[in-house]
mmCIF file of C-alpha atoms in Angstrom:
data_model
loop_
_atom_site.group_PDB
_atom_site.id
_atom_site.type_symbol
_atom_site.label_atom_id
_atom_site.label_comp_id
_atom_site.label_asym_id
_atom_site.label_seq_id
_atom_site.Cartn_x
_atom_site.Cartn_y
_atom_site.Cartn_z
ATOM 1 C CA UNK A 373 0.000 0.000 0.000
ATOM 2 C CA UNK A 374 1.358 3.448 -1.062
ATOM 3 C CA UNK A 375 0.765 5.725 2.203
ATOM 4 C CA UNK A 376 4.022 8.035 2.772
ATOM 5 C CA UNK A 377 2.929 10.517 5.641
ATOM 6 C CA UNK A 378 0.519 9.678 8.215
ATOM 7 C CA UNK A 379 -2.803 11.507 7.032
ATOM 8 C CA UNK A 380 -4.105 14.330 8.744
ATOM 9 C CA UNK A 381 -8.304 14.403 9.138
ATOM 10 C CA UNK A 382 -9.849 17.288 8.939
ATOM 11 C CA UNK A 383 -12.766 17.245 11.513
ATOM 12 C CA UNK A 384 -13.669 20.842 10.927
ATOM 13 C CA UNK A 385 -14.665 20.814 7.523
ATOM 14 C CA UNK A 386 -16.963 18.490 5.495
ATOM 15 C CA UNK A 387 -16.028 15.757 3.375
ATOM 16 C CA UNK A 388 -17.530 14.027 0.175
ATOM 17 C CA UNK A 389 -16.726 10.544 0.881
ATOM 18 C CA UNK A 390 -17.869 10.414 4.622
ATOM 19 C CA UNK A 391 -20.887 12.438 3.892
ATOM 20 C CA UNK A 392 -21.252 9.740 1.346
ATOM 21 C CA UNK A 393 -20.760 6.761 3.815
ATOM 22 C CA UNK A 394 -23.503 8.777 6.177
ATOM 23 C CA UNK A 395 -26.031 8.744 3.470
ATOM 24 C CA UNK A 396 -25.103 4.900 3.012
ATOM 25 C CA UNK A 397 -25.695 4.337 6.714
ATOM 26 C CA UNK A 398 -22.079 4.227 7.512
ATOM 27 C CA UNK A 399 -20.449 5.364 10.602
ATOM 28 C CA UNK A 400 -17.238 6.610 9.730
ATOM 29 C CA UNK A 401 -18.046 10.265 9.457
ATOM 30 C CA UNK A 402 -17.914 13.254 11.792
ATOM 31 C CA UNK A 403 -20.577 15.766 13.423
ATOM 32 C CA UNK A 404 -19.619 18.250 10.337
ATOM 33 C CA UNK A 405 -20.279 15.312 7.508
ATOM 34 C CA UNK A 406 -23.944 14.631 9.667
ATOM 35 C CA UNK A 407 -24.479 18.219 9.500
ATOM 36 C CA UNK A 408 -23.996 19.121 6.049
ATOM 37 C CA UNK A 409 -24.931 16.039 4.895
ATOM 38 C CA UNK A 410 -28.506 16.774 6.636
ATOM 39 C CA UNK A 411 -28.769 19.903 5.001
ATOM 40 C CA UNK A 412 -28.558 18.447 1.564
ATOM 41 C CA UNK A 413 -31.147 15.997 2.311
ATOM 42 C CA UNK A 414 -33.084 18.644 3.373
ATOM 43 C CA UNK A 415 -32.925 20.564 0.439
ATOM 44 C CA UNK A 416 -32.292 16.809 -1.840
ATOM 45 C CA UNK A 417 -34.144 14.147 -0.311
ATOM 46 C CA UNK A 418 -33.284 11.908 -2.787
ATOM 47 C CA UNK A 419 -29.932 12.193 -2.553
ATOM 48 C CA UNK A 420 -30.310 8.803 0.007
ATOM 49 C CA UNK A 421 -31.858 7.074 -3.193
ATOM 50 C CA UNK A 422 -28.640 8.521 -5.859
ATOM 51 C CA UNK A 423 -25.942 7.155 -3.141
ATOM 52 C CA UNK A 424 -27.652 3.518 -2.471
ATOM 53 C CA UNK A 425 -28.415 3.117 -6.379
ATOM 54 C CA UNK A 426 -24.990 3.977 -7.109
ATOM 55 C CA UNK A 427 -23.708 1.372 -4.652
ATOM 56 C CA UNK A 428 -25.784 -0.570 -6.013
ATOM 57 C CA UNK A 429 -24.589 -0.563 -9.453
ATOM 58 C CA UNK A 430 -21.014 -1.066 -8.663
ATOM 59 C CA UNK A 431 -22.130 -4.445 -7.220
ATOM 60 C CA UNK A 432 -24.138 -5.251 -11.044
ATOM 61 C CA UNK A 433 -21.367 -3.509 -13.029
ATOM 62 C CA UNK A 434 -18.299 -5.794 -11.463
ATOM 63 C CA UNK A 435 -20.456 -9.129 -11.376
ATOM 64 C CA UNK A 436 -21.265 -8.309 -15.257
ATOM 65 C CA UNK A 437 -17.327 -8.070 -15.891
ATOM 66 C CA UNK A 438 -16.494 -10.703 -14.448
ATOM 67 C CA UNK A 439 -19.099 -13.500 -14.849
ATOM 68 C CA UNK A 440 -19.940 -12.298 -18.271
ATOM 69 C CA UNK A 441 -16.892 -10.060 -19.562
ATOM 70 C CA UNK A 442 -14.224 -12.286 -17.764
ATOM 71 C CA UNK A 443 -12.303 -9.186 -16.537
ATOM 72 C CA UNK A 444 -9.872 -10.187 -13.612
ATOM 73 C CA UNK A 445 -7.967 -7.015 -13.429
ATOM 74 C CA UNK A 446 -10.121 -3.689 -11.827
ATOM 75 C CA UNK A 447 -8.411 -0.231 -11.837
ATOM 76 C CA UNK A 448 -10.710 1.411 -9.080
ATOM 77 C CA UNK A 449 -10.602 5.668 -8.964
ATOM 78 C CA UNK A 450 -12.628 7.545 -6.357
ATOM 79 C CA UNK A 451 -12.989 4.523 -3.867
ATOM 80 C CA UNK A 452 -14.447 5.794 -0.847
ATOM 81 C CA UNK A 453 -14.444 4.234 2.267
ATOM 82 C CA UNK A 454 -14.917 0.570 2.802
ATOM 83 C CA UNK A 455 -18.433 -0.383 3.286
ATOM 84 C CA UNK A 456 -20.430 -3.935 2.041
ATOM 85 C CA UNK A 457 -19.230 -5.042 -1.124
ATOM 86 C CA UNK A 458 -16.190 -3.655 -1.684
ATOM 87 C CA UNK A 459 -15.211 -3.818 -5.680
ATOM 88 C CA UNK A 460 -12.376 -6.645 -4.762
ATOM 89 C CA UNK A 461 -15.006 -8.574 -2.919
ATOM 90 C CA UNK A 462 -17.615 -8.860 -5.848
ATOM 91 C CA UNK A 463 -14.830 -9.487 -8.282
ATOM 92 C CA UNK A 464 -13.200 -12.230 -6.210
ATOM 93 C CA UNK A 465 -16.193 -14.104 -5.396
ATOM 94 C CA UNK A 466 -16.540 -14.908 -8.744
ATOM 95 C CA UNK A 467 -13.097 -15.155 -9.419
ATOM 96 C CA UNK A 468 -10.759 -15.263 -6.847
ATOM 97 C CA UNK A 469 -7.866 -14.682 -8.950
ATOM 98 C CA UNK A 470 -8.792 -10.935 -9.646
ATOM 99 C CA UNK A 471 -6.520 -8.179 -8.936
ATOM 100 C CA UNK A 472 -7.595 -4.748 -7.851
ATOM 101 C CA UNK A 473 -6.152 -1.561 -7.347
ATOM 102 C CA UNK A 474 -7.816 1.152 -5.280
ATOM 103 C CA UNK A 475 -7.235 4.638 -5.856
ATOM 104 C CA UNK A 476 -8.634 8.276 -3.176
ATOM 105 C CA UNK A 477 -6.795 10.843 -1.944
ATOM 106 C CA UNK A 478 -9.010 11.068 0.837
ATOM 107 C CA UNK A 479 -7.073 10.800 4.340
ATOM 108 C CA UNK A 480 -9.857 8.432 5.908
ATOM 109 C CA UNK A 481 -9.762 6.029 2.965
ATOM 110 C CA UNK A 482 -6.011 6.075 3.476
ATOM 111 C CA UNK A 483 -6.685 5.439 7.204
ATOM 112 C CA UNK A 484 -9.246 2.199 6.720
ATOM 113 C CA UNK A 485 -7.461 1.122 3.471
ATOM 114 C CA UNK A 486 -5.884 -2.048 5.339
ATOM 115 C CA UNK A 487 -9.818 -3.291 4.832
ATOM 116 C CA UNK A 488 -9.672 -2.646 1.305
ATOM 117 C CA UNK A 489 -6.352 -5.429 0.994
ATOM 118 C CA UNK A 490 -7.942 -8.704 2.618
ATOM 119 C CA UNK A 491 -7.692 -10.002 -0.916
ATOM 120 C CA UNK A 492 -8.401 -13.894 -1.626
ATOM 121 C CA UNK A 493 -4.786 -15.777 -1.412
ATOM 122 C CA UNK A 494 -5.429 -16.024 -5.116
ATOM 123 C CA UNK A 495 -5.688 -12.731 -6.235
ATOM 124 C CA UNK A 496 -4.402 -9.556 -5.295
ATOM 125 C CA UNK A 497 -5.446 -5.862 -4.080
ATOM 126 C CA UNK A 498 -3.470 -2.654 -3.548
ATOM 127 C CA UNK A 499 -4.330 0.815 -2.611
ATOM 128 C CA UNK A 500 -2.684 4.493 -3.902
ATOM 129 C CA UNK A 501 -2.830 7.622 -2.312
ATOM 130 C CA UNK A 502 -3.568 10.037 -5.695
ATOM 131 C CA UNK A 503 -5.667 12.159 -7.162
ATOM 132 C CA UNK A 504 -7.866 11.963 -10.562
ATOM 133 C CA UNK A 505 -6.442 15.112 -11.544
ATOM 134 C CA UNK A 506 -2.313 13.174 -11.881
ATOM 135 C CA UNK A 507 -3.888 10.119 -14.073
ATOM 136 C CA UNK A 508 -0.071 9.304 -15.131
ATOM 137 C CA UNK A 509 0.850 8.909 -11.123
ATOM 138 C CA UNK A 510 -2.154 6.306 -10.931
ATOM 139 C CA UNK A 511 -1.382 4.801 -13.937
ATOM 140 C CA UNK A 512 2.569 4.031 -12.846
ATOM 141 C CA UNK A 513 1.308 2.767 -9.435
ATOM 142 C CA UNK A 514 -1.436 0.334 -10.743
ATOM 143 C CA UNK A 515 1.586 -1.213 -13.053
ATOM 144 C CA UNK A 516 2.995 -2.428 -10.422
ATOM 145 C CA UNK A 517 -0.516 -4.814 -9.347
ATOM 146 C CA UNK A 518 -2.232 -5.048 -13.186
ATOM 147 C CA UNK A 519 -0.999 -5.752 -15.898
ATOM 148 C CA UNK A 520 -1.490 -3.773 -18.632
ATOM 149 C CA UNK A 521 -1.166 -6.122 -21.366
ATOM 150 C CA UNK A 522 -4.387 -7.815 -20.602
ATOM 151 C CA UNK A 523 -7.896 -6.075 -20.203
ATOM 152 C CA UNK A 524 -8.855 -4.143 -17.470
ATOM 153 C CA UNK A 525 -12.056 -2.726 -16.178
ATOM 154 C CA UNK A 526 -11.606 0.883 -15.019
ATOM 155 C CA UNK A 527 -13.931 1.811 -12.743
ATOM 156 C CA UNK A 528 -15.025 5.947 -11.943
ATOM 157 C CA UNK A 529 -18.052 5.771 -10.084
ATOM 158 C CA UNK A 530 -19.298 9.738 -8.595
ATOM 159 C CA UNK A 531 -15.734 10.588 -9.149
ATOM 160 C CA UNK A 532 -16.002 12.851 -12.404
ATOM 161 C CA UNK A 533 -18.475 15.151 -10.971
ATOM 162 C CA UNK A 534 -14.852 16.705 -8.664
ATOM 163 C CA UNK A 535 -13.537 17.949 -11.941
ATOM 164 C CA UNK A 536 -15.449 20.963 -12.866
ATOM 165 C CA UNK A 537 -13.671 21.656 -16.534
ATOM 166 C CA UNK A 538 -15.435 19.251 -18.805
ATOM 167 C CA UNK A 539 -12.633 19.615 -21.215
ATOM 168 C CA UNK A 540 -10.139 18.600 -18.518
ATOM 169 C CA UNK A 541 -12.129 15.589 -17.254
ATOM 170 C CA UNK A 542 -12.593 14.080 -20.680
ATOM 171 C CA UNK A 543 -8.590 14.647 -20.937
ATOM 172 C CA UNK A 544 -8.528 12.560 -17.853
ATOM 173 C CA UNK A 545 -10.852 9.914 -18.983
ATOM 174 C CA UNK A 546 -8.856 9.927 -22.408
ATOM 175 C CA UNK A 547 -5.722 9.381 -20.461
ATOM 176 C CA UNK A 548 -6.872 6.383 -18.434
ATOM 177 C CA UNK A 549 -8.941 4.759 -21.424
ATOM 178 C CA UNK A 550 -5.454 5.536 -23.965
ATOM 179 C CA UNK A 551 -3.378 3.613 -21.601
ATOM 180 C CA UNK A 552 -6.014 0.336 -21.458
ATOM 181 C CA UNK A 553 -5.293 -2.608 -24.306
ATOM 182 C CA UNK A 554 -8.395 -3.695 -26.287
ATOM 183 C CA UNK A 555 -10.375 -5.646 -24.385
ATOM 184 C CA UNK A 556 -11.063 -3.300 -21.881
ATOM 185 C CA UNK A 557 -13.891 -1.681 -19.835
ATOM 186 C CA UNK A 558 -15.309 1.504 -18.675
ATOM 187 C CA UNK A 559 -17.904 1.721 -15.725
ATOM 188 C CA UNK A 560 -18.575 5.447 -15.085
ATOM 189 C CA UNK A 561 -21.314 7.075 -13.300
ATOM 190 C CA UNK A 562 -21.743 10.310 -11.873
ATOM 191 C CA UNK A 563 -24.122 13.055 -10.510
ATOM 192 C CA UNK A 564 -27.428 14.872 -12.884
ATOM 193 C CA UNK A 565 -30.047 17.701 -12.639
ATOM 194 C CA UNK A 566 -32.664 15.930 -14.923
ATOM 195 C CA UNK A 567 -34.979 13.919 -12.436
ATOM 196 C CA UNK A 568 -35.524 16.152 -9.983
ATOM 197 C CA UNK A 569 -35.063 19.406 -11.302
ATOM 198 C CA UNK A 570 -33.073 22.022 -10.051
ATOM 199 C CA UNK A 571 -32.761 20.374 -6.138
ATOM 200 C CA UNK A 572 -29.276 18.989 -6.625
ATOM 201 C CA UNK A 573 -27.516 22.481 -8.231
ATOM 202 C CA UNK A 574 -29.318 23.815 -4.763
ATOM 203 C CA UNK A 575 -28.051 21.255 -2.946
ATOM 204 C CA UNK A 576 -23.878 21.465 -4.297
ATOM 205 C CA UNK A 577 -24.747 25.290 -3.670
ATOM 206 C CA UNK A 578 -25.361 24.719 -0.208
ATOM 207 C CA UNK A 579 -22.539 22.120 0.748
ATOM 208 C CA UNK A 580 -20.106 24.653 -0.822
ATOM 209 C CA UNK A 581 -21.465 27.664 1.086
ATOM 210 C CA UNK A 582 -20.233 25.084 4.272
ATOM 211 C CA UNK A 583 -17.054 24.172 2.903
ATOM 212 C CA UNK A 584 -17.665 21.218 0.555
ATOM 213 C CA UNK A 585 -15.111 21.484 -2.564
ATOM 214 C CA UNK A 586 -17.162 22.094 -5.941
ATOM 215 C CA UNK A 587 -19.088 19.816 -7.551
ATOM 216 C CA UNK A 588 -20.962 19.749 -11.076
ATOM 217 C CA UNK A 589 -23.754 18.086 -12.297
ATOM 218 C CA UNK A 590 -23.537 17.037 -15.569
ATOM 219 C CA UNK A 591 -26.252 16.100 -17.901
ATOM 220 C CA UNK A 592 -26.795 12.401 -19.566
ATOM 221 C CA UNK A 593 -25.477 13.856 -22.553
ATOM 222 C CA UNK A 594 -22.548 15.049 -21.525
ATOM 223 C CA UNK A 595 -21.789 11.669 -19.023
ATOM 224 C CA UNK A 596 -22.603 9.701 -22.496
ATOM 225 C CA UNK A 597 -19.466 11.426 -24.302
ATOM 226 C CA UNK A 598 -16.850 10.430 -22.072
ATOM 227 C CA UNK A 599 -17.556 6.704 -23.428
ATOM 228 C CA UNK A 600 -16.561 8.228 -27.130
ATOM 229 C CA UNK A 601 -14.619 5.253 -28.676
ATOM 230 C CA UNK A 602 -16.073 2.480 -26.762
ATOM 231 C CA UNK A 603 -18.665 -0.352 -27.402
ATOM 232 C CA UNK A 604 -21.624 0.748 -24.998
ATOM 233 C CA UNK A 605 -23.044 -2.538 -23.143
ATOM 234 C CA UNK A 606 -26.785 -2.550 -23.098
ATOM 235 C CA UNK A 607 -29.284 -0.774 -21.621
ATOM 236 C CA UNK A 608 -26.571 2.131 -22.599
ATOM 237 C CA UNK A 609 -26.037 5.132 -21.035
ATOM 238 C CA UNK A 610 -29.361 5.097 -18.053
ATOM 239 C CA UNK A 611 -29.923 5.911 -14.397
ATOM 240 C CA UNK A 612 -28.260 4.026 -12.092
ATOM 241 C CA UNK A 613 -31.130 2.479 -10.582
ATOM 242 C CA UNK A 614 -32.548 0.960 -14.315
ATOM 243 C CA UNK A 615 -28.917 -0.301 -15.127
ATOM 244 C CA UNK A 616 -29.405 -4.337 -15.879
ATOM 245 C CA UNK A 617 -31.663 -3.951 -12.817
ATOM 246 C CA UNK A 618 -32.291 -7.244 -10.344
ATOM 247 C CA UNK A 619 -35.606 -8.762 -11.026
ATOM 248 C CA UNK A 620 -38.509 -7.598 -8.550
ATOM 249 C CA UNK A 621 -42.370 -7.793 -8.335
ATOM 250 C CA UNK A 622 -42.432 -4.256 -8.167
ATOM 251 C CA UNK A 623 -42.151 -3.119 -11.745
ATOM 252 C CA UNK A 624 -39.026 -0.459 -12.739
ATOM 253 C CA UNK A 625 -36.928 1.101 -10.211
ATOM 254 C CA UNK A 626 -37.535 4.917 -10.185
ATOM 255 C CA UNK A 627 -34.979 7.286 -11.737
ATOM 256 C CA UNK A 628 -32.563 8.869 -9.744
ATOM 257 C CA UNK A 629 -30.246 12.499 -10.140
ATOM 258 C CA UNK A 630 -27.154 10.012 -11.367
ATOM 259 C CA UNK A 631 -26.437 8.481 -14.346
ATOM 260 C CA UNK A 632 -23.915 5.407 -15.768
ATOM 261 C CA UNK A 633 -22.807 3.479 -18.243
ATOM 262 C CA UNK A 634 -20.491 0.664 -18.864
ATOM 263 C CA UNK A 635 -18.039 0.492 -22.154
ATOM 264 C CA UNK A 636 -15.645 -1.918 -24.336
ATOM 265 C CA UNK A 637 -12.829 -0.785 -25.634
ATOM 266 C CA UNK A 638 -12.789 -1.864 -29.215
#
């Protein structure tokens, strides 16, 4: 595990991921994360439904690529903290020989990473300490776990969303998806403003007037363009919640504010 320093926590200012893990029902967040985390449920009730469906997907997304697209190898990129069903513990259920490397810059990720390495004796896990924004850095760590003559799934769930310039985060996405041989996947998802109207730009609004970092929605459109080059698997680009849903008596899951896709590198 790359860790260099020990990790200072900031307990005085809000973060993403462990407001995240609060509206998961985690319980590795602090008073600030509660508050401002209540605040944009107040304003974003849904926001409960957009973090559970998203969790929810990873689970789907990783069981598809590896029972179906026989990926073994997961490049991971906006982890967040440990909770149920960790990416390495889908994938190695199926196939305990899969390797995964976890990537956050988050101090608290960095603190509970250790639980993010009880890989099967068969396969492998690692964890880096970088951020999106230095995709070479991430790329030169995960050599060292994956290798990158055989397919890998990379996997940037809510992460996207952190990098405001959309011509800079489809440079990023570029420069992941450049370095990945044929063969390879894309799961992305991230945050919209299309289900429930104009709640979640009120919401970001609000979390940055209380110290969040900035956030942008984009729209299904736009999420749709950073698969550009790659074989969309069916339903396409959807909400999270109607993504190769599980079977229920209920009828179709209702839309939420986030949208995802996964893609094939040709």
């Amino acid at each position: 595990m790359t860790s260099g320093q020990d990790p200072q926590i900031d307990t005085t200012r809000p973060h993403s991921a462990r407001m995240w893990n609060y509206w998961v029902g985690g319980k590795d967040n602090y008073p600030v994360d509660r508050e401002v985390g209540d605040k944009v449920m107040e304003i974003f009730p849904n926001i409960i439904e957009v973090a559970r469906h998203s969790r929810a997907f990873l689970g789907r997304a990783t069981r598809y690529l590896t029972e179906q697209a026989g990926i073994r190898q997961f490049l991971d990129i906006g982890t967040g903290l440990p909770t149920h069903d960790n990416t390495h513990e889908v994938a190695q259920r199926v196939a305990p020989e899969s390797r995964i490397v976890y990537v956050d810059n988050d101090p608290l990720v960095l603190v509970h990473a250790r639980a993010l390495l009880t890989s099967s004796p068969a396969g492998a896990t690692d964890y880096i300490d970088a951020d999106v924004k230095d995709p070479q850095k991430i790329l030169d760590g995960a050599a060292k776990t994956l290798d990158f003559d055989r397919p890998i799934a990379l996997m940037m769930l809510g992460i996207m969303g952190n990098v405001i310039d959309d011509d800079e985060a489809s440079g990023i996405v570029r420069h992941f998806l450049d370095a990945l041989p044929s063969g390879s996947y894309m799961a992305l998802n991230d945050g919209t403003s299309v289900v429930h109207g104009s709640q979640r730009d009120e919401a970001i609004k609000a979390a940055k007037e209380r110290g969040m970092p900035p956030y942008v929605s984009r729209t299904p459109e736009q999420i749709t363009r950073f698969f550009d080059g790659l074989e969309l698997v069916e339903p396409g680009v959807v909400t999270v919640s109607r993504w190769r849903p599980e079977a229920m008596p209920f009828g179709e899951p209702p839309e939420v504010d986030a949208f995802c896709g996964l893609g094939r590198k040709p």
